[in-house]
Protein backbone atom coordinates (compact mmCIF):
# COMPACT_ATOMS: atom_id res chain seq x y z
CA UNK A 1 0.00 0.00 0.00
CA UNK A 2 1.22 3.48 -0.85
CA UNK A 3 1.29 6.34 1.67
CA UNK A 4 -0.66 8.43 -0.83
CA UNK A 5 -3.58 6.00 -0.58
CA UNK A 6 -4.20 6.80 3.07
CA UNK A 7 -2.85 10.37 3.26
CA UNK A 8 -0.95 12.17 6.02
CA UNK A 9 -3.79 12.06 8.51
CA UNK A 10 -4.54 8.43 7.73
CA UNK A 11 -0.92 7.60 8.35
CA UNK A 12 -0.75 9.52 11.63
CA UNK A 13 -3.94 7.81 12.80
CA UNK A 14 -2.50 4.44 11.83
CA UNK A 15 0.71 5.07 13.82
CA UNK A 16 -0.86 6.62 16.82
CA UNK A 17 -3.77 4.25 17.31
CA UNK A 18 -1.15 1.87 18.72
CA UNK A 19 0.19 4.40 21.21
CA UNK A 20 -1.00 4.29 24.80
CA UNK A 21 -0.88 7.51 26.79
CA UNK A 22 2.19 7.11 28.95
CA UNK A 23 2.87 8.02 32.55
CA UNK A 24 3.24 11.75 33.11
CA UNK A 25 1.38 12.64 29.90
CA UNK A 26 -1.42 15.16 30.50
CA UNK A 27 -2.10 15.78 26.81
CA UNK A 28 -0.79 13.27 24.27
CA UNK A 29 -0.98 12.94 20.49
CA UNK A 30 -3.86 14.72 18.77
CA UNK A 31 -3.59 18.28 20.01
CA UNK A 32 -1.32 21.07 18.82
CA UNK A 33 1.30 20.26 21.43
CA UNK A 34 1.76 17.62 24.10
CA UNK A 35 1.72 18.47 27.80
CA UNK A 36 3.84 16.40 30.15
CA UNK A 37 4.70 16.56 33.81
CA UNK A 38 8.20 15.91 35.14
CA UNK A 39 8.78 14.68 38.70
CA UNK A 40 8.81 17.44 41.32
CA UNK A 41 12.25 19.05 41.36
CA UNK A 42 13.57 17.26 38.26
CA UNK A 43 15.10 19.03 35.26
CA UNK A 44 14.07 18.13 31.71
CA UNK A 45 16.73 16.66 29.42
CA UNK A 46 16.03 17.16 25.70
CA UNK A 47 17.94 15.66 22.79
CA UNK A 48 17.43 15.24 19.04
CA UNK A 49 19.06 13.00 16.48
CA UNK A 50 18.34 12.82 12.80
CA UNK A 51 18.77 9.74 10.61
CA UNK A 52 19.00 10.39 6.89
CA UNK A 53 18.75 7.70 4.22
CA UNK A 54 22.05 7.37 2.36
CA UNK A 55 24.01 9.02 5.20
CA UNK A 56 23.07 7.12 8.38
CA UNK A 57 21.33 4.09 6.95
CA UNK A 58 20.79 2.28 3.71
CA UNK A 59 17.49 0.65 2.90
CA UNK A 60 19.37 -2.23 1.18
CA UNK A 61 21.17 -3.29 4.36
CA UNK A 62 18.66 -2.66 7.13
CA UNK A 63 15.18 -3.98 7.71
CA UNK A 64 12.43 -1.60 8.86
CA UNK A 65 11.91 -3.20 12.29
CA UNK A 66 15.58 -2.80 13.24
CA UNK A 67 15.75 0.68 11.72
CA UNK A 68 12.81 1.76 13.88
CA UNK A 69 14.49 0.34 16.95
CA UNK A 70 17.87 1.93 16.17
CA UNK A 71 16.35 5.36 15.48
CA UNK A 72 15.01 5.49 19.01
CA UNK A 73 18.02 3.74 20.59
CA UNK A 74 20.57 6.32 19.43
CA UNK A 75 18.44 9.05 21.00
CA UNK A 76 17.97 7.12 24.24
CA UNK A 77 21.76 6.76 24.37
CA UNK A 78 22.13 10.55 24.66
CA UNK A 79 19.79 10.65 27.66
CA UNK A 80 21.73 7.70 29.16
CA UNK A 81 24.95 9.69 28.78
CA UNK A 82 23.51 12.42 31.05
CA UNK A 83 22.48 9.84 33.63
CA UNK A 84 18.85 10.63 32.85
CA UNK A 85 15.64 8.69 32.70
CA UNK A 86 14.03 8.89 29.25
CA UNK A 87 10.28 9.60 29.47
CA UNK A 88 8.74 10.78 26.21
CA UNK A 89 9.61 11.23 22.55
CA UNK A 90 8.54 13.04 19.41
CA UNK A 91 8.91 11.50 15.96
CA UNK A 92 9.15 13.52 12.76
CA UNK A 93 9.42 11.91 9.38
CA UNK A 94 9.82 13.02 5.77
CA UNK A 95 8.64 10.08 3.68
CA UNK A 96 9.39 9.58 -0.03
CA UNK A 97 6.65 8.07 -2.23
CA UNK A 98 8.71 4.89 -2.69
CA UNK A 99 8.30 3.92 0.99
CA UNK A 100 5.28 1.68 1.54
CA UNK A 101 2.78 1.70 4.39
CA UNK A 102 3.89 -1.88 5.23
CA UNK A 103 7.47 -0.63 5.65
CA UNK A 104 6.26 2.09 8.00
CA UNK A 105 4.14 -0.40 9.96
CA UNK A 106 7.25 -2.51 10.58
CA UNK A 107 9.32 0.57 11.38
CA UNK A 108 6.77 1.63 14.02
CA UNK A 109 6.62 -1.91 15.40
CA UNK A 110 10.40 -1.86 16.00
CA UNK A 111 10.39 1.64 17.45
CA UNK A 112 7.38 1.20 19.73
CA UNK A 113 8.78 -2.13 20.96
CA UNK A 114 11.97 -0.42 22.12
CA UNK A 115 9.90 2.43 23.59
CA UNK A 116 7.98 -0.07 25.66
CA UNK A 117 11.19 -1.70 26.92
CA UNK A 118 12.28 1.61 28.40
CA UNK A 119 8.80 2.88 29.30
CA UNK A 120 9.15 5.85 26.97
CA UNK A 121 5.99 7.11 25.33
CA UNK A 122 5.40 8.74 21.95
CA UNK A 123 3.72 12.11 22.51
CA UNK A 124 3.76 13.70 19.06
CA UNK A 125 5.71 14.55 15.97
CA UNK A 126 5.26 15.65 12.40
CA UNK A 127 4.75 13.79 9.14
CA UNK A 128 5.32 15.09 5.65
CA UNK A 129 6.32 13.98 2.16
CA UNK A 130 9.96 13.90 1.05
CA UNK A 131 11.22 14.69 -2.44
CA UNK A 132 14.51 12.98 -1.53
CA UNK A 133 15.22 10.06 0.79
CA UNK A 134 13.59 8.97 4.03
CA UNK A 135 14.41 11.29 6.93
CA UNK A 136 13.71 10.37 10.54
CA UNK A 137 14.10 12.90 13.32
CA UNK A 138 13.48 11.98 16.93
CA UNK A 139 13.47 14.14 20.02
CA UNK A 140 13.62 12.37 23.36
CA UNK A 141 12.70 14.13 26.58
CA UNK A 142 14.06 12.71 29.79
CA UNK A 143 14.49 13.91 33.32
CA UNK A 144 16.85 13.81 36.23
CA UNK A 145 17.38 15.66 39.49
CA UNK A 146 19.94 18.45 39.06
CA UNK A 147 22.47 16.93 41.48
CA UNK A 148 22.47 13.64 39.55
CA UNK A 149 22.90 14.98 36.03
CA UNK A 150 26.31 13.97 34.66
CA UNK A 151 27.99 16.42 32.34
CA UNK A 152 31.07 16.27 30.14
CA UNK A 153 32.89 18.87 32.17
CA UNK A 154 33.59 17.21 35.53
CA UNK A 155 36.66 15.03 34.83
CA UNK A 156 39.67 15.74 37.08
CA UNK A 157 43.34 14.66 36.88
CA UNK A 158 43.72 11.29 38.63
CA UNK A 159 40.22 10.09 37.69
CA UNK A 160 40.00 6.68 36.07
CA UNK A 161 38.48 6.37 32.57
CA UNK A 162 35.93 3.59 32.11
CA UNK A 163 33.99 2.16 29.16
CA UNK A 164 31.06 -0.24 29.05
CA UNK A 165 30.82 -3.20 26.66
CA UNK A 166 33.32 -3.62 23.83
CA UNK A 167 34.49 -1.17 21.18
CA UNK A 168 34.85 -1.37 17.42
CA UNK A 169 32.19 -4.00 16.74
CA UNK A 170 29.79 -1.54 15.14
CA UNK A 171 32.43 -0.08 12.81
CA UNK A 172 33.53 -3.60 11.85
CA UNK A 173 29.87 -4.48 11.25
CA UNK A 174 29.45 -1.50 8.95
CA UNK A 175 32.51 -2.59 6.93
CA UNK A 176 31.08 -6.09 6.68
CA UNK A 177 27.69 -4.78 5.53
CA UNK A 178 29.39 -2.68 2.87
CA UNK A 179 31.21 -5.82 1.71
CA UNK A 180 27.88 -7.59 1.40
CA UNK A 181 28.19 -9.74 4.54
CA UNK A 182 25.12 -10.20 6.70
CA UNK A 183 24.59 -11.73 10.10
CA UNK A 184 27.00 -12.14 12.99
CA UNK A 185 27.48 -10.08 16.15
CA UNK A 186 29.28 -7.14 14.53
CA UNK A 187 26.64 -6.33 11.92
CA UNK A 188 24.06 -6.89 14.65
CA UNK A 189 25.76 -4.33 16.88
CA UNK A 190 25.84 -1.85 14.02
CA UNK A 191 22.22 -2.25 12.97
CA UNK A 192 20.68 -2.83 16.37
CA UNK A 193 22.57 -1.11 19.21
CA UNK A 194 21.17 -1.38 22.73
CA UNK A 195 21.29 1.91 24.63
CA UNK A 196 22.94 1.83 28.08
CA UNK A 197 20.05 3.59 29.81
CA UNK A 198 19.97 1.38 32.90
CA UNK A 199 23.73 1.71 33.34
CA UNK A 200 23.61 5.50 32.96
CA UNK A 201 20.85 5.84 35.53
CA UNK A 202 22.52 3.44 37.99
CA UNK A 203 25.75 5.45 37.74
CA UNK A 204 23.83 8.69 38.27
CA UNK A 205 21.91 7.29 41.25
CA UNK A 206 25.18 6.24 42.89
CA UNK A 207 26.71 9.64 41.96
CA UNK A 208 29.80 7.86 40.66
CA UNK A 209 30.91 9.55 37.40
CA UNK A 210 32.66 12.91 37.34
CA UNK A 211 31.94 13.12 33.58
CA UNK A 212 30.17 10.98 31.02
CA UNK A 213 29.43 10.76 27.27
CA UNK A 214 28.12 8.08 24.94
CA UNK A 215 30.55 6.80 22.33
CA UNK A 216 29.01 7.70 18.99
CA UNK A 217 32.09 8.97 17.16
CA UNK A 218 34.77 6.64 18.54
CA UNK A 219 36.58 6.56 21.89
CA UNK A 220 39.28 9.10 20.96
CA UNK A 221 36.87 11.71 19.60
CA UNK A 222 34.39 11.32 22.46
CA UNK A 223 37.05 11.22 25.17
CA UNK A 224 38.40 14.31 23.43
CA UNK A 225 35.07 16.05 24.11
CA UNK A 226 35.22 15.20 27.82
CA UNK A 227 38.84 16.39 28.05
CA UNK A 228 38.08 19.62 26.25
CA UNK A 229 35.07 20.36 28.47
CA UNK A 230 37.06 19.37 31.57
CA UNK A 231 40.29 21.16 30.58
CA UNK A 232 42.29 17.97 31.14
CA UNK A 233 44.42 15.43 29.32
CA UNK A 234 44.46 11.63 29.46
CA UNK A 235 46.53 8.50 29.14
CA UNK A 236 44.75 5.59 27.47
CA UNK A 237 46.28 2.10 27.42
CA UNK A 238 45.64 0.25 24.18
CA UNK A 239 45.86 -3.22 25.74
CA UNK A 240 43.05 -2.32 28.17
CA UNK A 241 40.57 -1.41 25.43
CA UNK A 242 37.78 -4.02 25.62
CA UNK A 243 37.45 -5.94 22.36
CA UNK A 244 34.98 -8.73 21.64
CA UNK A 245 36.18 -12.26 20.75
CA UNK A 246 34.50 -11.88 17.34
CA UNK A 247 36.27 -8.57 16.73
CA UNK A 248 39.66 -9.99 17.72
CA UNK A 249 39.24 -13.06 15.57
CA UNK A 250 38.20 -10.99 12.56
CA UNK A 251 40.75 -8.17 12.88
CA UNK A 252 43.66 -9.51 14.92
CA UNK A 253 45.01 -7.53 17.89
CA UNK A 254 47.77 -5.38 16.43
CA UNK A 255 46.99 -3.82 13.06
CA UNK A 256 46.41 -0.13 12.30
CA UNK A 257 43.03 -1.19 10.99
CA UNK A 258 42.08 -2.80 14.32
CA UNK A 259 43.11 0.28 16.24
CA UNK A 260 41.26 2.63 13.96
CA UNK A 261 38.02 0.59 14.17
CA UNK A 262 38.20 0.28 17.97
CA UNK A 263 39.33 3.83 18.75
CA UNK A 264 37.81 5.91 15.97
CA UNK A 265 35.14 3.68 14.46
CA UNK A 266 32.02 5.13 15.95
CA UNK A 267 28.43 4.09 16.62
CA UNK A 268 29.32 1.84 19.55
CA UNK A 269 26.80 3.64 21.79
CA UNK A 270 28.70 2.49 24.85
CA UNK A 271 29.13 4.79 27.84
CA UNK A 272 32.48 6.44 28.52
CA UNK A 273 32.84 7.92 31.98
CA UNK A 274 35.45 9.19 34.41
CA UNK A 275 35.37 8.71 38.17
CA UNK A 276 37.60 9.21 41.20
CA UNK A 277 39.83 6.12 41.65
CA UNK A 278 38.32 5.58 45.12
CA UNK A 279 35.06 4.51 43.44
CA UNK A 280 36.65 1.69 41.41
CA UNK A 281 35.38 -1.24 43.51
CA UNK A 282 31.89 0.22 43.61
CA UNK A 283 31.95 0.53 39.82
CA UNK A 284 32.83 -3.14 39.37
CA UNK A 285 30.15 -4.19 41.89
CA UNK A 286 27.53 -2.04 40.21
CA UNK A 287 28.27 -3.40 36.74
CA UNK A 288 28.38 -6.97 38.02
CA UNK A 289 24.88 -6.46 39.41
CA UNK A 290 23.74 -5.08 36.03
CA UNK A 291 25.49 -7.92 34.19
CA UNK A 292 27.21 -5.38 31.91
CA UNK A 293 30.95 -5.49 31.17
CA UNK A 294 32.99 -2.48 32.23
CA UNK A 295 36.71 -1.78 31.76
CA UNK A 296 39.16 0.80 33.08
CA UNK A 297 41.10 1.99 30.05
CA UNK A 298 43.20 4.85 31.38
CA UNK A 299 43.52 7.90 33.55
CA UNK A 300 42.77 11.61 33.34
CA UNK A 301 45.90 13.75 33.54
CA UNK A 302 46.77 17.41 34.01
CA UNK A 303 47.44 19.38 30.84
CA UNK A 304 45.63 18.79 27.58
CA UNK A 305 47.47 15.92 25.89
CA UNK A 306 45.67 12.70 24.98
CA UNK A 307 48.23 9.92 24.72
CA UNK A 308 47.80 6.30 23.77
CA UNK A 309 50.22 3.88 25.40
CA UNK A 310 51.37 0.46 24.22
CA UNK A 311 51.74 -2.52 26.58
CA UNK A 312 55.54 -1.94 26.77
CA UNK A 313 55.00 1.67 27.86
CA UNK A 314 55.80 3.13 24.43
CA UNK A 315 53.48 5.67 22.91
CA UNK A 316 51.41 5.33 19.73
CA UNK A 317 51.23 8.34 17.51
CA UNK A 318 47.51 8.90 17.45
CA UNK A 319 45.76 10.48 14.59
CA UNK A 320 42.75 11.91 16.39
CA UNK A 321 40.23 10.73 13.86
CA UNK A 322 36.53 10.56 14.60
CA UNK A 323 33.87 9.99 12.00
CA UNK A 324 33.27 13.28 10.28
CA UNK A 325 29.94 13.68 8.50
CA UNK A 326 31.35 16.24 6.13
CA UNK A 327 34.59 14.54 5.16
P1 LIG B 1 -0.26 20.40 13.26
O1 LIG B 1 -0.77 20.71 11.89
O2 LIG B 1 -0.89 21.15 14.38
O3 LIG B 1 1.24 20.38 13.32
P2 LIG B 1 -0.42 17.60 12.68
O4 LIG B 1 -1.54 17.35 11.77
O5 LIG B 1 0.94 17.70 12.09
O6 LIG B 1 -0.74 18.89 13.55
O7 LIG B 1 -0.36 16.49 13.80
C1 LIG B 1 -1.54 16.09 14.48
C2 LIG B 1 -1.13 15.36 15.74
O8 LIG B 1 -0.45 14.17 15.39
C3 LIG B 1 -0.20 16.15 16.64
O9 LIG B 1 -0.51 15.86 17.98
C4 LIG B 1 1.18 15.61 16.30
O10 LIG B 1 2.06 15.74 17.38
C5 LIG B 1 0.86 14.17 15.96
N1 LIG B 1 1.79 13.59 14.97
C6 LIG B 1 2.03 13.96 13.71
N2 LIG B 1 2.94 13.16 13.11
C7 LIG B 1 3.30 12.25 14.04
C8 LIG B 1 4.21 11.15 14.04
N3 LIG B 1 4.96 10.82 12.98
N4 LIG B 1 4.32 10.43 15.19
C9 LIG B 1 3.58 10.77 16.26
N5 LIG B 1 2.72 11.77 16.33
C10 LIG B 1 2.56 12.51 15.23
MG1 LIG C 1 2.48 19.25 12.21
mmCIF file of N, CA and C in Angstrom, residues 191-262:
data_model
loop_
_atom_site.group_PDB
_atom_site.id
_atom_site.type_symbol
_atom_site.label_atom_id
_atom_site.label_comp_id
_atom_site.label_asym_id
_atom_site.label_seq_id
_atom_site.Cartn_x
_atom_site.Cartn_y
_atom_site.Cartn_z
ATOM 1 N N UNK A 191 23.604 -2.508 13.391
ATOM 2 C CA UNK A 191 22.222 -2.255 12.969
ATOM 3 C C UNK A 191 21.275 -2.100 14.155
ATOM 4 N N UNK A 192 21.644 -2.723 15.279
ATOM 5 C CA UNK A 192 20.683 -2.829 16.375
ATOM 6 C C UNK A 192 21.333 -2.576 17.736
ATOM 7 N N UNK A 193 21.885 -1.382 17.929
ATOM 8 C CA UNK A 193 22.570 -1.106 19.208
ATOM 9 C C UNK A 193 21.570 -1.049 20.364
ATOM 10 N N UNK A 194 22.030 -1.417 21.544
ATOM 11 C CA UNK A 194 21.167 -1.378 22.728
ATOM 12 C C UNK A 194 21.650 -0.250 23.642
ATOM 13 N N UNK A 195 20.817 0.752 23.876
ATOM 14 C CA UNK A 195 21.286 1.914 24.635
ATOM 15 C C UNK A 195 21.499 1.577 26.112
ATOM 16 N N UNK A 196 22.550 2.147 26.698
ATOM 17 C CA UNK A 196 22.936 1.832 28.078
ATOM 18 C C UNK A 196 22.191 2.707 29.085
ATOM 19 N N UNK A 197 20.879 2.730 28.968
ATOM 20 C CA UNK A 197 20.055 3.593 29.811
ATOM 21 C C UNK A 197 20.100 3.148 31.281
ATOM 22 N N UNK A 198 19.974 1.862 31.518
ATOM 23 C CA UNK A 198 19.973 1.377 32.900
ATOM 24 C C UNK A 198 21.310 1.664 33.577
ATOM 25 N N UNK A 199 22.388 1.468 32.803
ATOM 26 C CA UNK A 199 23.725 1.709 33.340
ATOM 27 C C UNK A 199 23.919 3.198 33.665
ATOM 28 N N UNK A 200 23.485 4.058 32.745
ATOM 29 C CA UNK A 200 23.615 5.501 32.960
ATOM 30 C C UNK A 200 22.875 5.957 34.203
ATOM 31 N N UNK A 201 21.658 5.448 34.366
ATOM 32 C CA UNK A 201 20.850 5.841 35.534
ATOM 33 C C UNK A 201 21.431 5.285 36.827
ATOM 34 N N UNK A 202 21.933 4.040 36.782
ATOM 35 C CA UNK A 202 22.517 3.443 37.989
ATOM 36 C C UNK A 202 23.761 4.236 38.410
ATOM 37 N N UNK A 203 24.566 4.648 37.434
ATOM 38 C CA UNK A 203 25.753 5.454 37.741
ATOM 39 C C UNK A 203 25.345 6.796 38.347
ATOM 40 N N UNK A 204 24.297 7.391 37.772
ATOM 41 C CA UNK A 204 23.826 8.691 38.273
ATOM 42 C C UNK A 204 23.267 8.552 39.689
ATOM 43 N N UNK A 205 22.495 7.503 39.920
ATOM 44 C CA UNK A 205 21.907 7.289 41.252
ATOM 45 C C UNK A 205 22.985 7.128 42.313
ATOM 46 N N UNK A 206 24.086 6.453 41.936
ATOM 47 C CA UNK A 206 25.177 6.240 42.890
ATOM 48 C C UNK A 206 26.138 7.438 42.921
ATOM 49 N N UNK A 207 25.864 8.434 42.057
ATOM 50 C CA UNK A 207 26.707 9.640 41.960
ATOM 51 C C UNK A 207 28.174 9.273 41.777
ATOM 52 N N UNK A 208 28.424 8.336 40.863
ATOM 53 C CA UNK A 208 29.804 7.864 40.658
ATOM 54 C C UNK A 208 30.591 8.689 39.638
ATOM 55 N N UNK A 209 30.063 8.912 38.421
ATOM 56 C CA UNK A 209 30.906 9.549 37.400
ATOM 57 C C UNK A 209 31.168 11.031 37.664
ATOM 58 N N UNK A 210 32.364 11.468 37.311
ATOM 59 C CA UNK A 210 32.661 12.908 37.338
ATOM 60 C C UNK A 210 32.304 13.513 35.976
ATOM 61 N N UNK A 211 32.330 12.685 34.926
ATOM 62 C CA UNK A 211 31.938 13.125 33.584
ATOM 63 C C UNK A 211 31.492 11.897 32.800
ATOM 64 N N UNK A 212 30.621 12.119 31.824
ATOM 65 C CA UNK A 212 30.166 10.979 31.018
ATOM 66 C C UNK A 212 29.739 11.449 29.627
ATOM 67 N N UNK A 213 29.838 10.504 28.655
ATOM 68 C CA UNK A 213 29.425 10.764 27.272
ATOM 69 C C UNK A 213 29.097 9.401 26.665
ATOM 70 N N UNK A 214 28.281 9.360 25.647
ATOM 71 C CA UNK A 214 28.124 8.077 24.943
ATOM 72 C C UNK A 214 29.056 8.072 23.735
ATOM 73 N N UNK A 215 29.558 6.893 23.407
ATOM 74 C CA UNK A 215 30.549 6.805 22.334
ATOM 75 C C UNK A 215 29.818 6.649 21.003
ATOM 76 N N UNK A 216 29.643 7.768 20.303
ATOM 77 C CA UNK A 216 29.010 7.698 18.987
ATOM 78 C C UNK A 216 30.025 7.946 17.878
ATOM 79 N N UNK A 217 31.103 8.645 18.190
ATOM 80 C CA UNK A 217 32.095 8.973 17.156
ATOM 81 C C UNK A 217 33.433 8.275 17.356
ATOM 82 N N UNK A 218 33.505 7.314 18.253
ATOM 83 C CA UNK A 218 34.774 6.642 18.544
ATOM 84 C C UNK A 218 35.348 7.145 19.862
ATOM 85 N N UNK A 219 36.052 6.240 20.554
ATOM 86 C CA UNK A 219 36.584 6.564 21.887
ATOM 87 C C UNK A 219 37.441 7.824 21.896
ATOM 88 N N UNK A 220 38.353 7.964 20.915
ATOM 89 C CA UNK A 220 39.279 9.097 20.959
ATOM 90 C C UNK A 220 38.543 10.418 20.804
ATOM 91 N N UNK A 221 37.616 10.470 19.843
ATOM 92 C CA UNK A 221 36.875 11.710 19.601
ATOM 93 C C UNK A 221 36.005 12.043 20.814
ATOM 94 N N UNK A 222 35.324 11.029 21.365
ATOM 95 C CA UNK A 222 34.395 11.319 22.461
ATOM 96 C C UNK A 222 35.121 11.580 23.778
ATOM 97 N N UNK A 223 36.218 10.876 24.014
ATOM 98 C CA UNK A 223 37.051 11.220 25.171
ATOM 99 C C UNK A 223 37.592 12.634 24.993
ATOM 100 N N UNK A 224 37.948 12.956 23.746
ATOM 101 C CA UNK A 224 38.405 14.313 23.431
ATOM 102 C C UNK A 224 37.400 15.373 23.864
ATOM 103 N N UNK A 225 36.102 15.093 23.687
ATOM 104 C CA UNK A 225 35.065 16.054 24.109
ATOM 105 C C UNK A 225 35.074 16.228 25.628
ATOM 106 N N UNK A 226 35.177 15.113 26.350
ATOM 107 C CA UNK A 226 35.221 15.196 27.819
ATOM 108 C C UNK A 226 36.444 16.007 28.256
ATOM 109 N N UNK A 227 37.595 15.729 27.635
ATOM 110 C CA UNK A 227 38.838 16.392 28.045
ATOM 111 C C UNK A 227 38.771 17.891 27.764
ATOM 112 N N UNK A 228 38.202 18.214 26.609
ATOM 113 C CA UNK A 228 38.076 19.624 26.246
ATOM 114 C C UNK A 228 37.172 20.348 27.246
ATOM 115 N N UNK A 229 36.012 19.735 27.534
ATOM 116 C CA UNK A 229 35.067 20.359 28.468
ATOM 117 C C UNK A 229 35.627 20.387 29.888
ATOM 118 N N UNK A 230 36.526 19.464 30.215
ATOM 119 C CA UNK A 230 37.057 19.371 31.569
ATOM 120 C C UNK A 230 38.443 19.990 31.697
ATOM 121 N N UNK A 231 38.950 20.565 30.597
ATOM 122 C CA UNK A 231 40.291 21.162 30.575
ATOM 123 C C UNK A 231 41.342 20.217 31.146
ATOM 124 N N UNK A 232 41.332 18.974 30.658
ATOM 125 C CA UNK A 232 42.287 17.971 31.138
ATOM 126 C C UNK A 232 42.873 17.198 29.970
ATOM 127 N N UNK A 233 43.857 16.366 30.282
ATOM 128 C CA UNK A 233 44.421 15.432 29.315
ATOM 129 C C UNK A 233 44.135 14.015 29.767
ATOM 130 N N UNK A 234 44.676 13.021 29.042
ATOM 131 C CA UNK A 234 44.458 11.629 29.458
ATOM 132 C C UNK A 234 45.523 10.714 28.885
ATOM 133 N N UNK A 235 45.699 9.608 29.612
ATOM 134 C CA UNK A 235 46.533 8.504 29.145
ATOM 135 C C UNK A 235 45.611 7.316 28.958
ATOM 136 N N UNK A 236 45.577 6.774 27.743
ATOM 137 C CA UNK A 236 44.752 5.591 27.471
ATOM 138 C C UNK A 236 45.684 4.444 27.119
ATOM 139 N N UNK A 237 45.427 3.258 27.692
ATOM 140 C CA UNK A 237 46.282 2.099 27.416
ATOM 141 C C UNK A 237 45.589 1.176 26.417
ATOM 142 N N UNK A 238 46.241 1.014 25.255
ATOM 143 C CA UNK A 238 45.640 0.247 24.176
ATOM 144 C C UNK A 238 45.268 -1.177 24.604
ATOM 145 N N UNK A 239 46.137 -1.819 25.399
ATOM 146 C CA UNK A 239 45.860 -3.223 25.741
ATOM 147 C C UNK A 239 44.728 -3.357 26.761
ATOM 148 N N UNK A 240 44.205 -2.247 27.262
ATOM 149 C CA UNK A 240 43.054 -2.320 28.169
ATOM 150 C C UNK A 240 41.733 -2.044 27.457
ATOM 151 N N UNK A 241 41.803 -1.690 26.180
ATOM 152 C CA UNK A 241 40.567 -1.413 25.426
ATOM 153 C C UNK A 241 39.798 -2.727 25.258
ATOM 154 N N UNK A 242 38.540 -2.759 25.707
ATOM 155 C CA UNK A 242 37.778 -4.017 25.620
ATOM 156 C C UNK A 242 37.344 -4.336 24.191
ATOM 157 N N UNK A 243 37.775 -5.506 23.713
ATOM 158 C CA UNK A 243 37.447 -5.942 22.355
ATOM 159 C C UNK A 243 36.726 -7.285 22.440
ATOM 160 N N UNK A 244 35.736 -7.476 21.594
ATOM 161 C CA UNK A 244 34.978 -8.727 21.644
ATOM 162 C C UNK A 244 35.770 -9.860 20.986
ATOM 163 N N UNK A 245 35.506 -11.114 21.374
ATOM 164 C CA UNK A 245 36.176 -12.255 20.746
ATOM 165 C C UNK A 245 35.986 -12.259 19.223
ATOM 166 N N UNK A 246 34.783 -11.920 18.778
ATOM 167 C CA UNK A 246 34.501 -11.884 17.337
ATOM 168 C C UNK A 246 35.379 -10.840 16.649
ATOM 169 N N UNK A 247 35.468 -9.676 17.279
ATOM 170 C CA UNK A 247 36.267 -8.572 16.728
ATOM 171 C C UNK A 247 37.736 -8.978 16.621
ATOM 172 N N UNK A 248 38.253 -9.580 17.701
ATOM 173 C CA UNK A 248 39.665 -9.988 17.718
ATOM 174 C C UNK A 248 39.963 -11.060 16.673
ATOM 175 N N UNK A 249 39.039 -11.980 16.530
ATOM 176 C CA UNK A 249 39.240 -13.056 15.573
ATOM 177 C C UNK A 249 39.248 -12.509 14.137
ATOM 178 N N UNK A 250 38.348 -11.558 13.896
ATOM 179 C CA UNK A 250 38.196 -10.991 12.559
ATOM 180 C C UNK A 250 39.348 -10.045 12.206
ATOM 181 N N UNK A 251 39.805 -9.254 13.176
ATOM 182 C CA UNK A 251 40.754 -8.174 12.877
ATOM 183 C C UNK A 251 42.177 -8.455 13.349
ATOM 184 N N UNK A 252 42.327 -9.323 14.340
ATOM 185 C CA UNK A 252 43.658 -9.512 14.924
ATOM 186 C C UNK A 252 43.977 -8.350 15.840
ATOM 187 N N UNK A 253 44.824 -8.549 16.861
ATOM 188 C CA UNK A 253 45.014 -7.533 17.892
ATOM 189 C C UNK A 253 45.887 -6.337 17.503
ATOM 190 N N UNK A 254 46.747 -6.421 16.509
ATOM 191 C CA UNK A 254 47.769 -5.380 16.429
ATOM 192 C C UNK A 254 47.868 -4.585 15.131
ATOM 193 N N UNK A 255 46.845 -4.580 14.308
ATOM 194 C CA UNK A 255 46.994 -3.817 13.064
ATOM 195 C C UNK A 255 46.499 -2.378 13.233
ATOM 196 N N UNK A 256 46.905 -1.518 12.324
ATOM 197 C CA UNK A 256 46.405 -0.134 12.299
ATOM 198 C C UNK A 256 44.895 -0.130 12.106
ATOM 199 N N UNK A 257 44.452 -1.062 11.288
ATOM 200 C CA UNK A 257 43.027 -1.186 10.991
ATOM 201 C C UNK A 257 42.239 -1.491 12.261
ATOM 202 N N UNK A 258 42.719 -2.452 13.053
ATOM 203 C CA UNK A 258 42.077 -2.804 14.320
ATOM 204 C C UNK A 258 41.976 -1.586 15.231
ATOM 205 N N UNK A 259 43.091 -0.876 15.336
ATOM 206 C CA UNK A 259 43.109 0.279 16.241
ATOM 207 C C UNK A 259 42.159 1.354 15.764
ATOM 208 N N UNK A 260 42.118 1.558 14.450
ATOM 209 C CA UNK A 260 41.257 2.626 13.959
ATOM 210 C C UNK A 260 39.781 2.256 14.127
ATOM 211 N N UNK A 261 39.424 0.997 13.937
ATOM 212 C CA UNK A 261 38.024 0.592 14.174
ATOM 213 C C UNK A 261 37.644 0.748 15.651
ATOM 214 N N UNK A 262 38.530 0.296 16.538
ATOM 215 C CA UNK A 262 38.202 0.283 17.966
ATOM 216 C C UNK A 262 38.240 1.674 18.599
#
